[in-house]
GROMACS .gro file of C-alpha atoms in nm:
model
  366
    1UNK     CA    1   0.219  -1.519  -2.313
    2UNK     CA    2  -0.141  -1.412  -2.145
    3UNK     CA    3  -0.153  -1.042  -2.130
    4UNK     CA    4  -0.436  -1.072  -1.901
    5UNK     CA    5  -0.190  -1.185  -1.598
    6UNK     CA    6   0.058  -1.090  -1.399
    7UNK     CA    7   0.357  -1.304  -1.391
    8UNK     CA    8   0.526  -1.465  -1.090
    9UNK     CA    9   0.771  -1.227  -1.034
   10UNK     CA   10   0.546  -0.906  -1.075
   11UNK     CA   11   0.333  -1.089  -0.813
   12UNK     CA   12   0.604  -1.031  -0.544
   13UNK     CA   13   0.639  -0.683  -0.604
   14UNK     CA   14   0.264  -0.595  -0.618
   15UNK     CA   15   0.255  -0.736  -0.312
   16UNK     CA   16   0.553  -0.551  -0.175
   17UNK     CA   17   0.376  -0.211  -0.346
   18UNK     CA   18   0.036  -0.256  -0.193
   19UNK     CA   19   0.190  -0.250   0.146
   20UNK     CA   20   0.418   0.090   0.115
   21UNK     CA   21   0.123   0.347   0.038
   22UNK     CA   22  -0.013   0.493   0.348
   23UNK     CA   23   0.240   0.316   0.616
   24UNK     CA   24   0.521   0.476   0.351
   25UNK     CA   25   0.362   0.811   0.508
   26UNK     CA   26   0.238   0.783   0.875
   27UNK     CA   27   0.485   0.525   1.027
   28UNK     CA   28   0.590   0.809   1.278
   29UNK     CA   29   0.287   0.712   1.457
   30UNK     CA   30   0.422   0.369   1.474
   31UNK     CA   31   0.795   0.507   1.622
   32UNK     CA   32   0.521   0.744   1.884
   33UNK     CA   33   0.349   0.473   2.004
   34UNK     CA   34   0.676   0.173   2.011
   35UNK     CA   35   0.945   0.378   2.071
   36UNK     CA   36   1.279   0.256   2.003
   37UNK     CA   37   1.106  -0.110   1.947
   38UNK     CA   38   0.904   0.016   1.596
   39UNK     CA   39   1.136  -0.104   1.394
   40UNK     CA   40   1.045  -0.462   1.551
   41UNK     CA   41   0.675  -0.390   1.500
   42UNK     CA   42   0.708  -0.296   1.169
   43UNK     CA   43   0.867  -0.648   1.075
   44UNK     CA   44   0.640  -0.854   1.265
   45UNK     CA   45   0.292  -0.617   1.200
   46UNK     CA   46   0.332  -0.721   0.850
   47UNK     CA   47   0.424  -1.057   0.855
   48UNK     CA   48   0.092  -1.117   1.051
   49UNK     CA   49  -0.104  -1.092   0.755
   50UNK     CA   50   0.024  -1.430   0.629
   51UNK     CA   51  -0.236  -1.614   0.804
   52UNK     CA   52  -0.524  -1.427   0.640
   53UNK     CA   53  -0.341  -1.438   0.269
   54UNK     CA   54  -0.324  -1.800   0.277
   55UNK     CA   55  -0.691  -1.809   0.344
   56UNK     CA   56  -0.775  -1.570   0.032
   57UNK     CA   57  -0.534  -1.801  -0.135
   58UNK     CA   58  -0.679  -2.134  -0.051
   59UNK     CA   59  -1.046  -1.982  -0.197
   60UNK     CA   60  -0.845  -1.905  -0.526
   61UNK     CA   61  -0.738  -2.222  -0.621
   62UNK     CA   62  -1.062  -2.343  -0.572
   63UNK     CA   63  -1.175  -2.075  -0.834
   64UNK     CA   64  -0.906  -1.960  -0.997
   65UNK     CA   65  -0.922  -1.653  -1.231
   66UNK     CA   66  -1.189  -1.524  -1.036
   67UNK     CA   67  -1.120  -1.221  -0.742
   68UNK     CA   68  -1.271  -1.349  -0.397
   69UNK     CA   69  -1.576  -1.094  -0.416
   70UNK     CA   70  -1.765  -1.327  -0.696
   71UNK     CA   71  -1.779  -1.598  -0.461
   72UNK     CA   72  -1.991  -1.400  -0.221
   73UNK     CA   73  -2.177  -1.305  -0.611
   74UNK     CA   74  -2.259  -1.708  -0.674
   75UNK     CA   75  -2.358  -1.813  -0.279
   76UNK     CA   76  -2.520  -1.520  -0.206
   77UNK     CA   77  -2.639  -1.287  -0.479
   78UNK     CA   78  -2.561  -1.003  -0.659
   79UNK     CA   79  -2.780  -0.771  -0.403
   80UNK     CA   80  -2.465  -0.840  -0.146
   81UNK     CA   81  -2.185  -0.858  -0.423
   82UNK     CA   82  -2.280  -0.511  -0.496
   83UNK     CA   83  -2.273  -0.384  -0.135
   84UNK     CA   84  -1.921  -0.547  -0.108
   85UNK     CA   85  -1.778  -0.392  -0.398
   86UNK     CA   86  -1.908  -0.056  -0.331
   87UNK     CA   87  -1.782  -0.056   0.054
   88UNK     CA   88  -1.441  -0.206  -0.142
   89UNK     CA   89  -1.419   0.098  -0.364
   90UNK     CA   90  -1.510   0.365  -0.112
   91UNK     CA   91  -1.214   0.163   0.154
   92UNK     CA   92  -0.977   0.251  -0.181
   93UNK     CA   93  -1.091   0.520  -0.303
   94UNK     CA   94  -1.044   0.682   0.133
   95UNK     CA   95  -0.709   0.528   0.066
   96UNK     CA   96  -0.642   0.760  -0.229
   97UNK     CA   97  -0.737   1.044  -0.071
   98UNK     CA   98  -0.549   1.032   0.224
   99UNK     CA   99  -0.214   0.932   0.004
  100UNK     CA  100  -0.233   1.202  -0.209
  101UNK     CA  101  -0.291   1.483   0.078
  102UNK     CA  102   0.022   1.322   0.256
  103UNK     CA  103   0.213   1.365  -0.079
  104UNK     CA  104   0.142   1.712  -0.148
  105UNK     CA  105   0.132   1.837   0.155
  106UNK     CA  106   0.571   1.746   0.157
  107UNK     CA  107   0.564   1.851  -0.167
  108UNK     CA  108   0.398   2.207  -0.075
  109UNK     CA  109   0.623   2.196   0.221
  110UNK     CA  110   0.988   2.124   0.091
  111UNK     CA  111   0.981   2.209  -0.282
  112UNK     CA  112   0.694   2.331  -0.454
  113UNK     CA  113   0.523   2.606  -0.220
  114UNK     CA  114   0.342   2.798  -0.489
  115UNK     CA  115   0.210   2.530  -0.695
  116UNK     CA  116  -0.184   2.466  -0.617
  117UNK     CA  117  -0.277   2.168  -0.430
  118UNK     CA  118  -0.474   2.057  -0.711
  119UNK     CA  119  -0.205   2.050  -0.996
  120UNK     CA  120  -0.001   1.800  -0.788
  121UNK     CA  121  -0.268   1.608  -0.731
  122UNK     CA  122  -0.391   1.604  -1.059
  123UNK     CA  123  -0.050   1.512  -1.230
  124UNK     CA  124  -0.054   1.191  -1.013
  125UNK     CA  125  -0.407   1.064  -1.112
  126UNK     CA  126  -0.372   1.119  -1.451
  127UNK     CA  127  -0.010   0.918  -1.451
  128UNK     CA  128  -0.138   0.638  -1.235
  129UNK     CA  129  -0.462   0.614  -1.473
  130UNK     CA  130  -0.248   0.562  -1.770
  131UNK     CA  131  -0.098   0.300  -1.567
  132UNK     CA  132  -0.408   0.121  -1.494
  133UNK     CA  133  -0.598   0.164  -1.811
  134UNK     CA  134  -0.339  -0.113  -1.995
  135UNK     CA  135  -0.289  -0.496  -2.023
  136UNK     CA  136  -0.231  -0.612  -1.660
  137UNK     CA  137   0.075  -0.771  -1.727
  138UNK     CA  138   0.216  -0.445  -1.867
  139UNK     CA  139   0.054  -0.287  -1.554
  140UNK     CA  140   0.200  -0.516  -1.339
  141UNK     CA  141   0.571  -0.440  -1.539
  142UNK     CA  142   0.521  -0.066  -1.440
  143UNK     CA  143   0.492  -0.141  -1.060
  144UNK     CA  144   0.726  -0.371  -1.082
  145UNK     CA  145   0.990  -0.089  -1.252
  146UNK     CA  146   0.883   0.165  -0.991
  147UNK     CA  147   0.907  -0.033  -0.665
  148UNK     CA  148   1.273  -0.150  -0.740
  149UNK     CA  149   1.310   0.254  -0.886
  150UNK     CA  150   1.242   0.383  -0.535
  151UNK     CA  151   1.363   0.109  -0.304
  152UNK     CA  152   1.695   0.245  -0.472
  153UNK     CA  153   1.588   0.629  -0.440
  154UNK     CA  154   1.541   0.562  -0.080
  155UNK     CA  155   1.841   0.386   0.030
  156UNK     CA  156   2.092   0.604  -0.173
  157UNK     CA  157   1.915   0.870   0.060
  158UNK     CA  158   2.093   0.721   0.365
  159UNK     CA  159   2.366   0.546   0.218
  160UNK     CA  160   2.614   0.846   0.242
  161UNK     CA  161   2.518   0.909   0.612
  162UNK     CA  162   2.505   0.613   0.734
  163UNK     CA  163   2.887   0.504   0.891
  164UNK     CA  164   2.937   0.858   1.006
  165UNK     CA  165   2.582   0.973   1.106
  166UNK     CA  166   2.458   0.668   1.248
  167UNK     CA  167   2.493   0.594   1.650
  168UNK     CA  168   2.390   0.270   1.769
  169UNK     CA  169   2.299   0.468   2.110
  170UNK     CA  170   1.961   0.558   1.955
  171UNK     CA  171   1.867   0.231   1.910
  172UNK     CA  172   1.940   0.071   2.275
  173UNK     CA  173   1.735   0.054   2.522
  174UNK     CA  174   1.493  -0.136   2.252
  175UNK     CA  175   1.198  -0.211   2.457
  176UNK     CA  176   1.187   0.128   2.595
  177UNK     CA  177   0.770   0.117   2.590
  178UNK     CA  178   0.490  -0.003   2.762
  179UNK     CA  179   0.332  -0.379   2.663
  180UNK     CA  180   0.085  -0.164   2.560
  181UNK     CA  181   0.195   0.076   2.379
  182UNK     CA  182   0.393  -0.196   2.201
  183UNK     CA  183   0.089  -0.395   2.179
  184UNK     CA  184  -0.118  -0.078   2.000
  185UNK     CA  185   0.210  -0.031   1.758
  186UNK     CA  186   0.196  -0.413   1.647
  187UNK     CA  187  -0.169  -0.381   1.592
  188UNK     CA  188  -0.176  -0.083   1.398
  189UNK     CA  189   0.102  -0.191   1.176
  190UNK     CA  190  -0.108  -0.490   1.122
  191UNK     CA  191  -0.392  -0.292   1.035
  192UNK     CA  192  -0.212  -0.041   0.826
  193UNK     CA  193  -0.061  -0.404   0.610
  194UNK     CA  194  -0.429  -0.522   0.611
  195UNK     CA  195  -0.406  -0.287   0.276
  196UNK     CA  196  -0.191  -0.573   0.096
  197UNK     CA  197  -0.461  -0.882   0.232
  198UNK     CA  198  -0.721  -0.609   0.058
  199UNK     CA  199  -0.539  -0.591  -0.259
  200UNK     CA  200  -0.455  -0.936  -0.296
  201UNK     CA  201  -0.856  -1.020  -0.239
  202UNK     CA  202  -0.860  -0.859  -0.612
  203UNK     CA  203  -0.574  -0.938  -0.781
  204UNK     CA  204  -0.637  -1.302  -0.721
  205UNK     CA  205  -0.849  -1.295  -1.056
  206UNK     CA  206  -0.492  -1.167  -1.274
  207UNK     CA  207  -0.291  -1.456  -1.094
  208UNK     CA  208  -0.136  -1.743  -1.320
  209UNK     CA  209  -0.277  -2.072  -1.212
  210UNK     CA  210   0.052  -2.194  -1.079
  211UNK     CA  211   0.168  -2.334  -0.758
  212UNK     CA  212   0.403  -2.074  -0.683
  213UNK     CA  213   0.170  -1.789  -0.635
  214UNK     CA  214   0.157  -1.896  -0.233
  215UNK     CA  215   0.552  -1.816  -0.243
  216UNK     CA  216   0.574  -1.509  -0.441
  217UNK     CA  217   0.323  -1.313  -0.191
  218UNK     CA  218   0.489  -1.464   0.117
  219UNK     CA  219   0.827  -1.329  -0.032
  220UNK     CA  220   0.651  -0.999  -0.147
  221UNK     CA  221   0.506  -0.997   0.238
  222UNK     CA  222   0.876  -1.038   0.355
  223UNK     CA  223   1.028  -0.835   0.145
  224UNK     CA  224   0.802  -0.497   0.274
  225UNK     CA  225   0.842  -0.612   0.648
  226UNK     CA  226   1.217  -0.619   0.623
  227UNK     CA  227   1.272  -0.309   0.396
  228UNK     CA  228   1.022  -0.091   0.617
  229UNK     CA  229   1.194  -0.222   0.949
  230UNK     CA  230   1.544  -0.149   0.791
  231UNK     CA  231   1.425   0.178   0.686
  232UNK     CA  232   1.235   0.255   1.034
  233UNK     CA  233   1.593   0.121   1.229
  234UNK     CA  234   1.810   0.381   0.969
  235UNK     CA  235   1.626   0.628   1.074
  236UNK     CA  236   1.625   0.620   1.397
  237UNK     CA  237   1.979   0.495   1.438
  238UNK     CA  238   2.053   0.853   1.251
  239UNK     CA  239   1.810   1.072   1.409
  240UNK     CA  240   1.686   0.904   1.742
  241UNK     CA  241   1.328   0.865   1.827
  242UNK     CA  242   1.234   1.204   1.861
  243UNK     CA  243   1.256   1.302   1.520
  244UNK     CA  244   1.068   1.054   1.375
  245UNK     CA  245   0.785   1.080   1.641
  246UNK     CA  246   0.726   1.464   1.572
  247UNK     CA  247   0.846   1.526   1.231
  248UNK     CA  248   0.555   1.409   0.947
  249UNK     CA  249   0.798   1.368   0.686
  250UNK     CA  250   1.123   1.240   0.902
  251UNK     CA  251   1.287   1.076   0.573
  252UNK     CA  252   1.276   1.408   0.430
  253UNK     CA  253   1.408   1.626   0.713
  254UNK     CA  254   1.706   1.395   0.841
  255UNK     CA  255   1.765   1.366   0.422
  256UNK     CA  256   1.845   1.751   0.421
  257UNK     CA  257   2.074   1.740   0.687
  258UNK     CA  258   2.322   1.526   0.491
  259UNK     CA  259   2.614   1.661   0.304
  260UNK     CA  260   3.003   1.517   0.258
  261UNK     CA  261   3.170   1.848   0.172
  262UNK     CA  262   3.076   2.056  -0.143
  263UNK     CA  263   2.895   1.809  -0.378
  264UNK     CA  264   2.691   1.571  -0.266
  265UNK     CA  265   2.404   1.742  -0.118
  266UNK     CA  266   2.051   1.793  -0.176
  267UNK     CA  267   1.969   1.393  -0.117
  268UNK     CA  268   1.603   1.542  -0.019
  269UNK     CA  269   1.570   1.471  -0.359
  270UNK     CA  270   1.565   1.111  -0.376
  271UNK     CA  271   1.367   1.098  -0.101
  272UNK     CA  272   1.064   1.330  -0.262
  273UNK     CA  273   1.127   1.115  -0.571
  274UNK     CA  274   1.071   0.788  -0.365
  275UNK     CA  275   0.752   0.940  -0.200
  276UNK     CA  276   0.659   1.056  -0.512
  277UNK     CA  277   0.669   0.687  -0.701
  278UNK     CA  278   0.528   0.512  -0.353
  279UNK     CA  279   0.202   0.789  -0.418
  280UNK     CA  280   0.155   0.744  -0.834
  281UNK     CA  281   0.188   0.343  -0.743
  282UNK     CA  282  -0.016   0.326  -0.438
  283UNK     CA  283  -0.314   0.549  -0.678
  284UNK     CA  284  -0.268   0.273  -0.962
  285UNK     CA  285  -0.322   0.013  -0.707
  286UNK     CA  286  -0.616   0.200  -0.547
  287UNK     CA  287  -0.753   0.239  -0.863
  288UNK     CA  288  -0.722  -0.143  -1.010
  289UNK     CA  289  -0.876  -0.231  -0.694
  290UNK     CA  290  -1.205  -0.031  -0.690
  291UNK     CA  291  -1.205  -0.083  -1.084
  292UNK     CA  292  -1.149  -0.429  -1.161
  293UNK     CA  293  -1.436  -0.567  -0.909
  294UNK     CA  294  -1.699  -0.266  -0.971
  295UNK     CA  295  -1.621  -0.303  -1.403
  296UNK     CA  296  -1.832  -0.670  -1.375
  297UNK     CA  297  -2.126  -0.491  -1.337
  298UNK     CA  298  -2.146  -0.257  -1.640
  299UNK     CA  299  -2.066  -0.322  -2.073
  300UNK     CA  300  -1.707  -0.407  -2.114
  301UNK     CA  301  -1.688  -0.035  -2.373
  302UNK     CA  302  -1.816   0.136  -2.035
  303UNK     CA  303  -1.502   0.014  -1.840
  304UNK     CA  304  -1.269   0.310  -1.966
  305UNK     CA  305  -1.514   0.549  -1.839
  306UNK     CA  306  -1.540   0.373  -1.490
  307UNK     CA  307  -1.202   0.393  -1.414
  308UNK     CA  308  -1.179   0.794  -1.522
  309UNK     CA  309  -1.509   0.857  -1.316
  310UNK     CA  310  -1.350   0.636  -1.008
  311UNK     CA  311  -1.011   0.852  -1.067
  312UNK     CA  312  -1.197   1.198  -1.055
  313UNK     CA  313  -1.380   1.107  -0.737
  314UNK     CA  314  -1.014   1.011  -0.574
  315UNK     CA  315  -0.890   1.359  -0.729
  316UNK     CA  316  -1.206   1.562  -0.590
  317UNK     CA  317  -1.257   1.439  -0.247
  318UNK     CA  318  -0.831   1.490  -0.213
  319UNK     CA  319  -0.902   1.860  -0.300
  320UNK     CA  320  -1.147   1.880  -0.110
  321UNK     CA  321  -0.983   1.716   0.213
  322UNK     CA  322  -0.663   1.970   0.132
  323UNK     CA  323  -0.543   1.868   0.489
  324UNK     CA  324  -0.268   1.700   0.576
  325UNK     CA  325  -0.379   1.654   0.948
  326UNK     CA  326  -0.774   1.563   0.844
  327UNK     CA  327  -0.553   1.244   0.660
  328UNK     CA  328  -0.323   1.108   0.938
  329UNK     CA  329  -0.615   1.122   1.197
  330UNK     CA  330  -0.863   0.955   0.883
  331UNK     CA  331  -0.566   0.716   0.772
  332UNK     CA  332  -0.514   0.590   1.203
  333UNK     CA  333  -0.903   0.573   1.129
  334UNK     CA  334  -0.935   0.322   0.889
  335UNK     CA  335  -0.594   0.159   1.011
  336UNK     CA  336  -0.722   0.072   1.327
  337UNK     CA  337  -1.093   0.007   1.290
  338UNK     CA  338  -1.161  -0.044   0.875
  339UNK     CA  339  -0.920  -0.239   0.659
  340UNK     CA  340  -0.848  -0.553   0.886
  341UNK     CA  341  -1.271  -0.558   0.985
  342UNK     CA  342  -1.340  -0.541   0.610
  343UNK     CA  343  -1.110  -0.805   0.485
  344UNK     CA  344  -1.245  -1.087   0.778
  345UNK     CA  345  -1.572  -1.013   0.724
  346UNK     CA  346  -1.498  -1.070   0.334
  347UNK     CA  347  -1.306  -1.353   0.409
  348UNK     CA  348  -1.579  -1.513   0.630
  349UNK     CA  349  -1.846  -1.419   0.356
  350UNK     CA  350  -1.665  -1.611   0.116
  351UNK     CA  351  -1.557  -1.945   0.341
  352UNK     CA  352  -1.913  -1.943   0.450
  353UNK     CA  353  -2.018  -1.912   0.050
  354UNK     CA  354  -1.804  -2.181  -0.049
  355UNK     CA  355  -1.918  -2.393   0.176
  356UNK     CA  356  -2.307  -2.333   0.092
  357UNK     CA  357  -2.209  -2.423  -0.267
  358UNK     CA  358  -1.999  -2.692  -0.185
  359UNK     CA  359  -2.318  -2.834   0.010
  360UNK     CA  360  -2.534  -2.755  -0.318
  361UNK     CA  361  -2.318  -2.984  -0.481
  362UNK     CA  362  -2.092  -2.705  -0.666
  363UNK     CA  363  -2.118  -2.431  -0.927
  364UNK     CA  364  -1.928  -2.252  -1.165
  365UNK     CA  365  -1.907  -1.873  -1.071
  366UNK     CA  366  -2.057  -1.672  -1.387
   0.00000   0.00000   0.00000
C-alpha cells in the first residue's frame, strides 16, 4: 500500500469536496440570478467541467505521477513554472480567504457573537493544517470521512421538514427567468466548479496509475452536481425563491424554523456543523493545492514550514478582509472572470508543452 496516493475511492470524494467550498456559501446568487430554474443550473454548471477534466486527464497518463504544472516546467522553463505556481497559490490562497469570512461571519451571526473573528478563523487553519501536513492517503481518508460526515449533517437538516414543509408550488413555474439570466446562472456555476478542474490540475501527481481514475472524478463530478441541485430544489421547495435570493445563509435560517413538537428542534445545528466541515475541508484542499506545486521548488525539510507560512497568509489576509460582503462580491469576482481563465490558459500551456516535447522527440519531466 503507497502512502503517497490517494486511492480510487478517496478520488471521488476529493473531487466531490473541491467543488462544495465557496458554491457551499454563495449559491443564493445562483437562485437571484435563475430563479426557480437554479436548481437546473446547478446540475448542469457542474457537469460542464467534464470536458476540461478529461483534458487534464489525458496529459496525466502521458506523465503520470506528475501534477500538470511540471509540464509547462520541462517545455518551457522554470522562469514560467514559477509564475504559474505563484498565480496558482494566490487563486487558493483568495479562495481561503473568502471561505473562511463566509464561515465566520454565520458563525458570528447565529451562535457565537462574542467570540473574535480571529479565534474562529484560527481554529480552522490550524485543524485543516494538521490535515494536510500527513501521508496523502491518510489526507485523502480525512476528506473522505468529512464529506460523507456532512452530506449526512445536511440532509438530516431537512429530512424532518420535508413531507410537511415542502410545497411543490415553489418550484413551478421552473423557467421563470430570462435566457439570460439563466444563461449568467449556468455560467457562473460553471465558473464557481472551475475550483474542482483547479484542484484536480494538482492532485493528478497523488493519483494511482490506474484506468479508473477517468471514472472516479466523473462520478465525484456527478455526485456534487446532483447533491447541490437536490439541496438547491429542498430549499426552495421549503422556502420559495425569495428566501434563498436574500438570505446569505438560507440553509441556516429555513433550518431554525423547523420543529415537530417539543424535542426535535435546534436542527441549525447540523447545518453550522455541515458549513463548518465544508470550511476546515475546503482550507485543507486550498492548502494541498498552493503547497504541493510551490514545495518543488525549495529542500524537502523546508516543506513543513511552507505549508505553515502558506496557512498564516490564508489566516492574515481573512482577518484582515473581516467582511462578509468584501467576500461574496471577491468570490462572484474570481467566479466569473479567474478560476475558469486560469485553468484554460494552464491547460493550453501544457497541450502546447507536450506537444513541443513530443516534437523534440520526448523527455522525462525532472
Amino acid at each position: 500500500m503507497r502512502y503517497d496516493r490517494f486511492t480510487r475511492e478517496q478520488i471521488i470524494y476529493l473531487t466531490f469536496a473541491s467543488g462544495c467550498s465557496s458554491m457551499g456559501f454563495n449559491g443564493t446568487w445562483v437562485a437571484h440570478l435563475a430563479g426557480r430554474s437554479g436548481w437546473i443550473t446547478s446540475i448542469i454548471g457542474p457537469l460542464l467541467t467534464i470536458p476540461f477534466v478529461i483534458a487534464v486527464l489525458h496529459l496525466s497518463k502521458n506523465y503520470p505521477e506528475h501534477n500538470i504544472f511540471e509540464i509547462i516546467n520541462i517545455s518551457f522553463g522554470k522562469p514560467f513554472y514559477i509564475i504559474i505556481v505563484i498565480i496558482n497559490g494566490i487563486i487558493n490562497i483568495i479562495l481561503g480567504v473568502i471561505v473562511l469570512n463566509f464561515f465566520t461571519e454565520m458563525v458570528k451571526t447565529y451562535f457565537l457573537p462574542t467570540t473574535p473573528v480571529w479565534v474562529i478563523m484560527l481554529s480552522i487553519v490550524i485543524i485543516a493544517f494538521l490535515f494536510v501536513n500527513n501521508k496523502i492517503m491518510l489526507f485523502g481518508r480525512t476528506v473522505e470521512l468529512l464529506t460523507v460526515w456532512y452530506i449526512i449533517n445536511y440532509f438530516t437538516g431537512f429530512s424532518f421538514s420535508f413531507f410537511k414543509e415542502f410545497h411543490f408550488k415553489n418550484i413551478y413555474p421552473i423557467f421563470d427567468t430570462s435566457i439570460l439570466k439563466f444563461g449568467n446562472s449556468l455560467f457562473f456555476s460553471l465558473g464557481s466548479a472551475s475550483a474542482i478542474i483547479l484542484f484536480i490540475l494538482v492532485m493528478t501527481e497523488h493519483m494511482p496509475e490506474t484506468d479508473g481514475n477517468r471514472k472516479g472524478i466523473i462520478k465525484g463530478i456527478g455526485f456534487w452536481a446532483f447533491i447541490l441541485s437536490l439541496a438547491v430544489f429542498i430549499m426552495q421547495g421549503i422556502s420559495g425563491t425569495e428566501l434563498l435570493e436574500n438570505v446569505s445563509f438560507a440553509g441556516v435560517e429555513i433550518s431554525r424554523a423547523i420543529y415537530f413538537g417539543d424535542y426535535i428542534r435546534g436542527l441549525e445545528l447540523f447545518i453550522l456543523a455541515t458549513y463548518q466541515l465544508i470550511c476546515t475541508t475546503g482550507i485543507a484542499l486550498y492548502l494541498y493545492c498552493t503547497w504541493i506545486p510551490i514545495k518543488k521548488l525549495i529542500k524537502e525539510k523546508y516543506s513543513t514550514i511552507l505549508l505553515i507560512l502558506i496557512s498564516i497568509a490564508i489566516l492574515v489576509f481573512a482577518v484582515k478582509l473581516n467582511s462578509y460582503n468584501k467576500a461574496f462580491y471577491l468570490s462572484l469576482f474570481m467566479d466569473y472572470y479567474v478560476l475558469l481563465p486560469f485553468v484554460v490558459i494552464v491547460l493550453i500551456m501544457a497541450f502546447v508543452g507536450m506537444h513541443i516535447m513530443k516534437k523534440g522527440n520526448g523527455s522525462d519531466i525532472r
